[in-house]
Short mmCIF file of C-alpha atoms in Angstrom, two decimals:
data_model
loop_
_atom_site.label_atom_id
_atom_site.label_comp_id
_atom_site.label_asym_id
_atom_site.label_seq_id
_atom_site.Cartn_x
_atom_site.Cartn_y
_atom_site.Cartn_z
CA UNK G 298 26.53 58.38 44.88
CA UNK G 299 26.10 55.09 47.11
CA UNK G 300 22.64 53.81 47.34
CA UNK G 301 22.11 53.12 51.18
CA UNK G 302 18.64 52.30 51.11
CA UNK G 303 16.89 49.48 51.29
CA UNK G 304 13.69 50.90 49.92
CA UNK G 305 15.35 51.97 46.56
CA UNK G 306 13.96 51.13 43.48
CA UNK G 307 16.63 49.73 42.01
CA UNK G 308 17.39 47.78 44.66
CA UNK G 309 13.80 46.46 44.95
CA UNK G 310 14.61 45.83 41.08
CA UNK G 311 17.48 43.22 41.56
CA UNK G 312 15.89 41.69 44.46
CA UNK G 313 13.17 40.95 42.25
CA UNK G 314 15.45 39.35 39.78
CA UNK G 315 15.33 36.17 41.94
CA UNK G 316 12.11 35.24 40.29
CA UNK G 317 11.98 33.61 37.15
CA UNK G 318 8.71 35.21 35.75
CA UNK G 319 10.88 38.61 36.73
CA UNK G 320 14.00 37.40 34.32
CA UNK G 321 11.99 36.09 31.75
CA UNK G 322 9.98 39.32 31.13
CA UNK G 323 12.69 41.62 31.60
CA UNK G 324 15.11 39.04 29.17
CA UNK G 325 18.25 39.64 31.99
CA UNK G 326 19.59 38.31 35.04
CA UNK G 327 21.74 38.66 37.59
CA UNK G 328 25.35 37.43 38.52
CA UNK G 329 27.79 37.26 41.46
CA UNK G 330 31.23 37.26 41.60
CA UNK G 331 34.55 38.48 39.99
CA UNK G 332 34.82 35.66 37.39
CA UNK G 333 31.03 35.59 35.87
CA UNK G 334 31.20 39.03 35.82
CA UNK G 335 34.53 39.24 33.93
CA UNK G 336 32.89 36.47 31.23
CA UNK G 337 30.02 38.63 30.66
CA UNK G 338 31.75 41.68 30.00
CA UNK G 339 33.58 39.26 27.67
CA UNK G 340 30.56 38.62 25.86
CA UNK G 341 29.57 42.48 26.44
CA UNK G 342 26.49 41.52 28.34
CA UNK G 343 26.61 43.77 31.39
CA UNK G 344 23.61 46.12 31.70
CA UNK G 345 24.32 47.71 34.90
CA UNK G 346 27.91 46.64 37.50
CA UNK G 347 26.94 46.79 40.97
CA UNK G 348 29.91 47.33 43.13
CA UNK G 349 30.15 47.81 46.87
CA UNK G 350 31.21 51.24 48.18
CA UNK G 351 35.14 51.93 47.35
CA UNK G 352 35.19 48.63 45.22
CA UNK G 353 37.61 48.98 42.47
CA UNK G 354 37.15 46.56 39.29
CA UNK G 355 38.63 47.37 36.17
CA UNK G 356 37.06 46.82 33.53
CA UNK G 357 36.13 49.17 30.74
CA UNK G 358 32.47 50.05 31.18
CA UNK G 359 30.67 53.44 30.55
CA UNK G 360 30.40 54.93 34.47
CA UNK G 361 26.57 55.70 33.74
CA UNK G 362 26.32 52.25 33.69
CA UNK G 363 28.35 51.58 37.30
CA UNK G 364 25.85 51.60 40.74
CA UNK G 365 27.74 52.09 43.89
CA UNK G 366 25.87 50.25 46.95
CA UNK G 367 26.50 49.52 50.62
CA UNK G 368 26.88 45.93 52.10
CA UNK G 369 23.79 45.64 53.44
CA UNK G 370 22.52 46.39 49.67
CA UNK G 371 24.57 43.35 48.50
CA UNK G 372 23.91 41.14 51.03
CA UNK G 373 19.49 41.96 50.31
CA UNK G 374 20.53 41.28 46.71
CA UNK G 375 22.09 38.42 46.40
CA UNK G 376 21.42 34.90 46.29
CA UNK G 377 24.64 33.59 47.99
CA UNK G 378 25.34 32.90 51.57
CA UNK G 379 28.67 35.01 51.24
CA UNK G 380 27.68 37.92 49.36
CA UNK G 381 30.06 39.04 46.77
CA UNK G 382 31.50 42.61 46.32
CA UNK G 383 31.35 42.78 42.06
CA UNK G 384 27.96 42.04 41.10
CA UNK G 385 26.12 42.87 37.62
CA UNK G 386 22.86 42.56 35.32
CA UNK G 387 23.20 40.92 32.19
CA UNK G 388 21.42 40.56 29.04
CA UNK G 389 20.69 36.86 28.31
CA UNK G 390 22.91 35.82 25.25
CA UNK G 391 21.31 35.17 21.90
CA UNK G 392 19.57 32.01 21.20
CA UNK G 393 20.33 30.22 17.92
CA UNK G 394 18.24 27.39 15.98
CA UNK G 395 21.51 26.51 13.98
CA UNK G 396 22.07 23.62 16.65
CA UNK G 397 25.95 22.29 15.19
CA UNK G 398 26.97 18.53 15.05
CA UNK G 399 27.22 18.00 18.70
CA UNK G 400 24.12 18.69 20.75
CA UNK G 401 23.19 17.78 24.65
CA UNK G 402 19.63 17.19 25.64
CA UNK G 403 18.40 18.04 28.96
CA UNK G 404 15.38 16.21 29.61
CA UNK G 405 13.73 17.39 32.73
CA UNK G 406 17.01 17.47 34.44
CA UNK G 407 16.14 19.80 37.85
CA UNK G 408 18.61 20.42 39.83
CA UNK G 409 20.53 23.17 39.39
CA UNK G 410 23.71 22.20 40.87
CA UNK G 411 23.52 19.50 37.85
CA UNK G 412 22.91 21.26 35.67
CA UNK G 413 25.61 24.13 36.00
CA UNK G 414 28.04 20.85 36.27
CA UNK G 415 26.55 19.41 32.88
CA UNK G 416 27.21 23.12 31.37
CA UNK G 417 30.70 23.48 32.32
CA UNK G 418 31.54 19.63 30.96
CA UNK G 419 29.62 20.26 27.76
CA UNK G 420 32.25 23.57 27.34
CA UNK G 421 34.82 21.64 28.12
CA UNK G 422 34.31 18.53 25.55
CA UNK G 423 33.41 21.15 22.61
CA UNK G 424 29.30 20.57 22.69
CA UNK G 425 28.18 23.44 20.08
CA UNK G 426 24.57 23.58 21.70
CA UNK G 427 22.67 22.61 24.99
CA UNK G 428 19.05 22.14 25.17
CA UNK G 429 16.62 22.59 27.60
CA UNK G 430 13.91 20.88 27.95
CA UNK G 431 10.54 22.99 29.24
CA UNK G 432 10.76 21.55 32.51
CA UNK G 433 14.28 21.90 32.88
CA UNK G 434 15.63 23.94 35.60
CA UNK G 435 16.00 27.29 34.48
CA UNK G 436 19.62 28.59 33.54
CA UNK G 437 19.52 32.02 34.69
CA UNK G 438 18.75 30.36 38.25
CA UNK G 439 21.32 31.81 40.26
CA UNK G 440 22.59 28.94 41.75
CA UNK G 441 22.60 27.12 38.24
CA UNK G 442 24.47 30.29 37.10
CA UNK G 443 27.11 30.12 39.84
CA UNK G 444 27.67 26.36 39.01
CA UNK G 445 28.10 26.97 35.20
CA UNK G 446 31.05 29.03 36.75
CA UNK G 447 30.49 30.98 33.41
CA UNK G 448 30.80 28.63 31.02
CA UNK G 449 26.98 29.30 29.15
CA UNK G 450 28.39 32.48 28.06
CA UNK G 451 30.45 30.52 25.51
CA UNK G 452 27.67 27.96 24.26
CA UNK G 453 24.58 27.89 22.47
CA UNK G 454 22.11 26.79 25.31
CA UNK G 455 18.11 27.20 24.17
CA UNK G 456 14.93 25.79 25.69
CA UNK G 457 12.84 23.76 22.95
CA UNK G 458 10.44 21.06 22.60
CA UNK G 459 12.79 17.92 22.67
CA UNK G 460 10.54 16.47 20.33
CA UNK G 461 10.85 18.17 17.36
CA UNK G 462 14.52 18.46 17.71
CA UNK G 463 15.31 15.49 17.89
CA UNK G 464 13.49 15.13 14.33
CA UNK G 465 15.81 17.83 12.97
CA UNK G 466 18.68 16.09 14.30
CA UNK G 467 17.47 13.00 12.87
CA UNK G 468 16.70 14.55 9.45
CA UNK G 469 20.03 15.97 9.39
CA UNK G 470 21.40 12.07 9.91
CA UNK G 471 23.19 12.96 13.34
CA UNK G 472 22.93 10.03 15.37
CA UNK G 473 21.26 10.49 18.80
CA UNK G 474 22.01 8.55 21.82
CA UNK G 475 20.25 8.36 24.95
CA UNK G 476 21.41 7.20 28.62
CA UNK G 477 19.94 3.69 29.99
CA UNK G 478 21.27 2.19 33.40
CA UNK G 479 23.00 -1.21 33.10
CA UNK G 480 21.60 -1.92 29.42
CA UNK G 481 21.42 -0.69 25.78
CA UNK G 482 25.25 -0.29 24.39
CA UNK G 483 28.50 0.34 26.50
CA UNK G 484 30.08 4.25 25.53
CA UNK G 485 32.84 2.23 24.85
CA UNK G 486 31.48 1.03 21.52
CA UNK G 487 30.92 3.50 19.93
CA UNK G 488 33.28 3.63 17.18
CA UNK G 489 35.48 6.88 15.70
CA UNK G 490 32.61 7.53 13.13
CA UNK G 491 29.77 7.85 15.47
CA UNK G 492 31.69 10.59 17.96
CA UNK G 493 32.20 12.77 14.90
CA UNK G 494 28.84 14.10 14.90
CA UNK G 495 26.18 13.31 17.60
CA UNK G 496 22.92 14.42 19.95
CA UNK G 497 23.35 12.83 23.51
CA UNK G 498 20.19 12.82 25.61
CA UNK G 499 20.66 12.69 29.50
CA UNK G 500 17.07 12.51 32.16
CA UNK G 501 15.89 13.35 34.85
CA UNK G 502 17.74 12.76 38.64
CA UNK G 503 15.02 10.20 39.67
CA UNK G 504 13.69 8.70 36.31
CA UNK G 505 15.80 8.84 33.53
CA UNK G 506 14.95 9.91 29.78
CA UNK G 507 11.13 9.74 28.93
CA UNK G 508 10.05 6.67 27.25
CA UNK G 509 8.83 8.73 24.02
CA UNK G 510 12.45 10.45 23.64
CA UNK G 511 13.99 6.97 23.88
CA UNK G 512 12.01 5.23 21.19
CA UNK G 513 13.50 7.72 18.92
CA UNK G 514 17.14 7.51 19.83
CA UNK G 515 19.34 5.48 17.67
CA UNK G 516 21.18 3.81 20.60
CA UNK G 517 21.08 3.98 24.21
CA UNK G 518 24.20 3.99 25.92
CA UNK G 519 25.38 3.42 29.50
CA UNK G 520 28.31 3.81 31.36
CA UNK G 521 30.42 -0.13 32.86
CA UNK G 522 30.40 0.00 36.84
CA UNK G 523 31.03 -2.78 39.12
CA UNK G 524 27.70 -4.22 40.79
CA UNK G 525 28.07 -2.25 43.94
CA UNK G 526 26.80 0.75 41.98
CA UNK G 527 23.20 1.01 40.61
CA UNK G 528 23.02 4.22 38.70
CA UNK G 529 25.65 7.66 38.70
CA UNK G 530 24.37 11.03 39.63
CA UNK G 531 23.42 12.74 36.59
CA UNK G 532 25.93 15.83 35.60
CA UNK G 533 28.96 12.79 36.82
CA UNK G 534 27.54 10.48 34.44
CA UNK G 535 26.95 13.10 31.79
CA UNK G 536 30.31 14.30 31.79
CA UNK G 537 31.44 10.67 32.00
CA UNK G 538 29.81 10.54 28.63
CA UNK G 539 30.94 13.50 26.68
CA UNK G 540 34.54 12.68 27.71
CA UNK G 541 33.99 8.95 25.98
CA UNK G 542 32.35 10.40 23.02
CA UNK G 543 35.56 12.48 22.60
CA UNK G 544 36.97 15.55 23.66
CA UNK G 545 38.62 16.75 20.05
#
């Protein structure tokens, strides 16, 4: 069977996963593509995988769970200018409190281009967990999940009060660093010791790390540019960062 309509339920159903409110109640979202679609069956996330007509993708999934739809179905659906021919609704992955010895703070960091750039780069330089701050752009936004290019499904990313972390992250003696422009301490000086275990807090696009969450980081840190160049977009500079602070 090959849902034509328009009017279908289900199809009204992942339209409606667009909406935050819509994601957050229902605890599942929606992703595009081949590749995010192959990392969440990876992770065994996939609730439903929405195919266009005659699409072929193999992958071992029960075929109750596989919905055949037409282009024009696809193309309602989905969130990209090209829609994409393998689509599927996941389960969000489990949440964990245990937060590891190398932790990223997102405070109010909003766009989600960023932020799927700041995911894939924390992946990349072993970060065990990613937090959100409240007002951080959502992760399950599609674009933000298209940017991640998958890489959330292998981390630990959890939306908390950044307050009340950092105090457990404190507590537990990890030293947290935050991001200044043009003062505080170079990345370059921090020694061996200090990359070994550490909570790196990055800001917001237009004003940087609240002035409460910096009083209570150890050090802030910035990153040495020539004069020309007052301040680095945010997921460059974060990634800038985790690479200093060590990749092993």
């Amino acid at each position: 069977m090959i849902i034509t309509s328009l009017e279908n339920e289900k199809v009204k159903f992942y339209e409606s996963l667009k909406q935050k409110k819509v994601r957050d109640s229902k605890n599942i979202f929606l992703v595009e593509g081949a590749h995010l679609v192959l990392e969440a069956h990876k992770k065994g996330l996939i609730e439903e995988l929405i195919l266009e007509k005659d699409e072929v993708f193999p992958i071992d999934i029960p075929k109750e769970k596989i919905v055949y739809v037409s282009d024009n179905i696809l193309k309602k659906i989905s969130s990209a200018v090209t829609p994409q021919k393998v689509m599927a609704v996941c389960k969000k992955p489990k949440e964990s409190d245990e937060l590891g010895e190398k932790i990223l703070i997102l405070d109010n960091v909003q766009d989600p281009g960023n932020v799927g750039t700041i995911i894939r780069s924390a992946c990349a330089f072993n970060i065990d967990t990613v937090v959100f701050s409240p007002n951080s752009c959502d992760l399950y936004n599609p674009k933000t999940v298209r940017a991640t290019q998958g890489m959330f499904f292998h981390m630990n990313c959890i939306r908390r009060e950044i307050i009340p972390v950092l105090k457990k992250i404190k507590e537990a003696e990890i030293p947290v660093y935050g991001t200044l422009v043009g003062y505080g301490d170079s990345v370059k000086s921090i020694e061996e010791e200090g990359k070994k275990r550490f909570a790196l807090v990055v800001g917001n696009e237009g004003n940087g790390v609240e002035e409460e969450i910096t009083k209570l980081c150890d050090k802030n840190l910035y990153i040495d540019t020539n004069s020309n160049v007052e301040s680095l977009n945010v997921a460059i500079a974060t990634s800038i960062l985790l690479y200093e602070l060590g990749s092993k």
